[in-house]
Short mmCIF file of C-alpha atoms in Angstrom, two decimals:
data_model
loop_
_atom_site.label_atom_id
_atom_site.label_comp_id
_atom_site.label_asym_id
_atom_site.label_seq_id
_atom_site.Cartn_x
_atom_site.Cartn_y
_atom_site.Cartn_z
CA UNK A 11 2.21 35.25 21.27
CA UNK A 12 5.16 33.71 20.56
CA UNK A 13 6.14 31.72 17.11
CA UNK A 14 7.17 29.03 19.57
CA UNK A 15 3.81 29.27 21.44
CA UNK A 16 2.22 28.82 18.07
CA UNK A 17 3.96 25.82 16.51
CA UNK A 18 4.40 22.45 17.84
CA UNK A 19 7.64 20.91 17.10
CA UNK A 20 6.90 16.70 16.83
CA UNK A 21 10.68 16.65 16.88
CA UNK A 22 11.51 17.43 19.94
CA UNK A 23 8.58 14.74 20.97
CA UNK A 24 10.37 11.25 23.09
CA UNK A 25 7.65 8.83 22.51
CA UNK A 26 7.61 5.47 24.15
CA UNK A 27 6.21 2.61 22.33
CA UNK A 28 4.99 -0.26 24.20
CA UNK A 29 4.09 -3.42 22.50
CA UNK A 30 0.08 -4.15 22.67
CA UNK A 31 -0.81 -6.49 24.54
CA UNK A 32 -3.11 -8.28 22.03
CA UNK A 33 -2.56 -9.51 18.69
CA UNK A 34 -3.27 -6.47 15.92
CA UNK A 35 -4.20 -8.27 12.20
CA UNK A 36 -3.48 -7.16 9.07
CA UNK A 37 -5.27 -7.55 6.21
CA UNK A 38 -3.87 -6.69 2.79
CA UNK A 39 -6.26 -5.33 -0.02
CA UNK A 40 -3.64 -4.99 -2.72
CA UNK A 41 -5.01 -7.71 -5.22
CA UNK A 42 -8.88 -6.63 -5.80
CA UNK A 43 -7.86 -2.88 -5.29
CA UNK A 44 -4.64 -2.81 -7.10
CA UNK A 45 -6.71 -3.88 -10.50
CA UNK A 46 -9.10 -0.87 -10.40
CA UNK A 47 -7.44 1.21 -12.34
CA UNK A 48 -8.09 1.17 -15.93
CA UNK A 49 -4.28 1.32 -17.35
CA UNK A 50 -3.78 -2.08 -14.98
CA UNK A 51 -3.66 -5.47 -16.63
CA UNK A 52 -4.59 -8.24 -14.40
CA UNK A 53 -1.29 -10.14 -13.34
CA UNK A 54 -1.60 -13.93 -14.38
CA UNK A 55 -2.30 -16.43 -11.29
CA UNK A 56 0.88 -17.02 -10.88
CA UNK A 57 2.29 -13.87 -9.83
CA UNK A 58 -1.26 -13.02 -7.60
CA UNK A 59 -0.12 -16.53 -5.96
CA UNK A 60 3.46 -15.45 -5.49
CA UNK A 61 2.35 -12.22 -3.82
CA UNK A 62 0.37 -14.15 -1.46
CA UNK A 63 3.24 -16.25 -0.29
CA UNK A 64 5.27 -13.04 -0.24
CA UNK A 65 2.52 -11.18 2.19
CA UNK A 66 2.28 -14.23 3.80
CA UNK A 67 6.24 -14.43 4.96
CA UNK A 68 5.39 -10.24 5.66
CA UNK A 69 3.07 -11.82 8.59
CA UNK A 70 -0.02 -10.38 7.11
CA UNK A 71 -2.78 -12.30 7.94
CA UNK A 72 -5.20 -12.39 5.99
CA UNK A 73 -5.63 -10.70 2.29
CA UNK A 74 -8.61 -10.04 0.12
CA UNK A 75 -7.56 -11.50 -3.02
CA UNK A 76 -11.01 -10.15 -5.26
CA UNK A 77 -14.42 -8.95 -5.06
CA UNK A 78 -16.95 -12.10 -6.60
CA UNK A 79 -19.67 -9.84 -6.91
CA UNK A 80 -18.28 -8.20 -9.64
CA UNK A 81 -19.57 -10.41 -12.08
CA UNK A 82 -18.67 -14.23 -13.43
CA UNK A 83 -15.22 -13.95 -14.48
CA UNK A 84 -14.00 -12.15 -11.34
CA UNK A 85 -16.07 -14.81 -9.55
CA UNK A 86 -14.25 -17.73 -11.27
CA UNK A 87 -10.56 -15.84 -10.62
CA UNK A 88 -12.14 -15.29 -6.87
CA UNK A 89 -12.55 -19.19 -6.34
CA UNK A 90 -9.37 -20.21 -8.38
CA UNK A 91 -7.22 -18.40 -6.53
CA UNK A 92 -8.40 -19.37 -3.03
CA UNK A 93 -8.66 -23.00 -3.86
CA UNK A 94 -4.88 -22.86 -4.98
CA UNK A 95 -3.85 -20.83 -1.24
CA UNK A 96 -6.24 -22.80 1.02
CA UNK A 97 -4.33 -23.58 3.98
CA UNK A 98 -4.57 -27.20 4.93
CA UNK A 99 -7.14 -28.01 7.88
CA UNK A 100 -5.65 -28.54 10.81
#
């Protein structure tokens, strides 16, 4: 057998991309996740605010911005922060 027969070359590869024909969502994780490592500090609320407004010119739509459960003060961050990006009811 061949080295050619062996080895697939993605280069050579003409892909055609069609656009779906549905709406694909994306939803950004960066704020809870970002903070889990322990040399992070958390950013203040303005800058998590700022990156929301940022993601949400990117078209992302929608982004987990903590995780409540764990424990009070990530709770109270949780709520502050989505009261302060609530998009107005239509």
């Amino acid at each position: 057998m061949s080295v050619a027969e062996l080895i697939y070359d993605w280069n050579k590869v003409n892909p055609t991309l069609n656009k779906p024909d549905r709406h694909i969502g994306f939803d950004d994780e960066t704020l809870p996740d970002g903070l889990q490592s322990p040399s992070v500090c958390e950013p203040p609320v303005e800058k998590k605010i700022e990156l929301l407004h940022l993601m949400n010119a990117l078209g992302i739509d929608t982004a987990d911005i903590g995780l409540p459960g764990a424990g009070g003060h990530a709770c109270r961050r949780c709520r502050a922060d989505g009261a302060r990006n609530r998009k107005p009811e239509n």
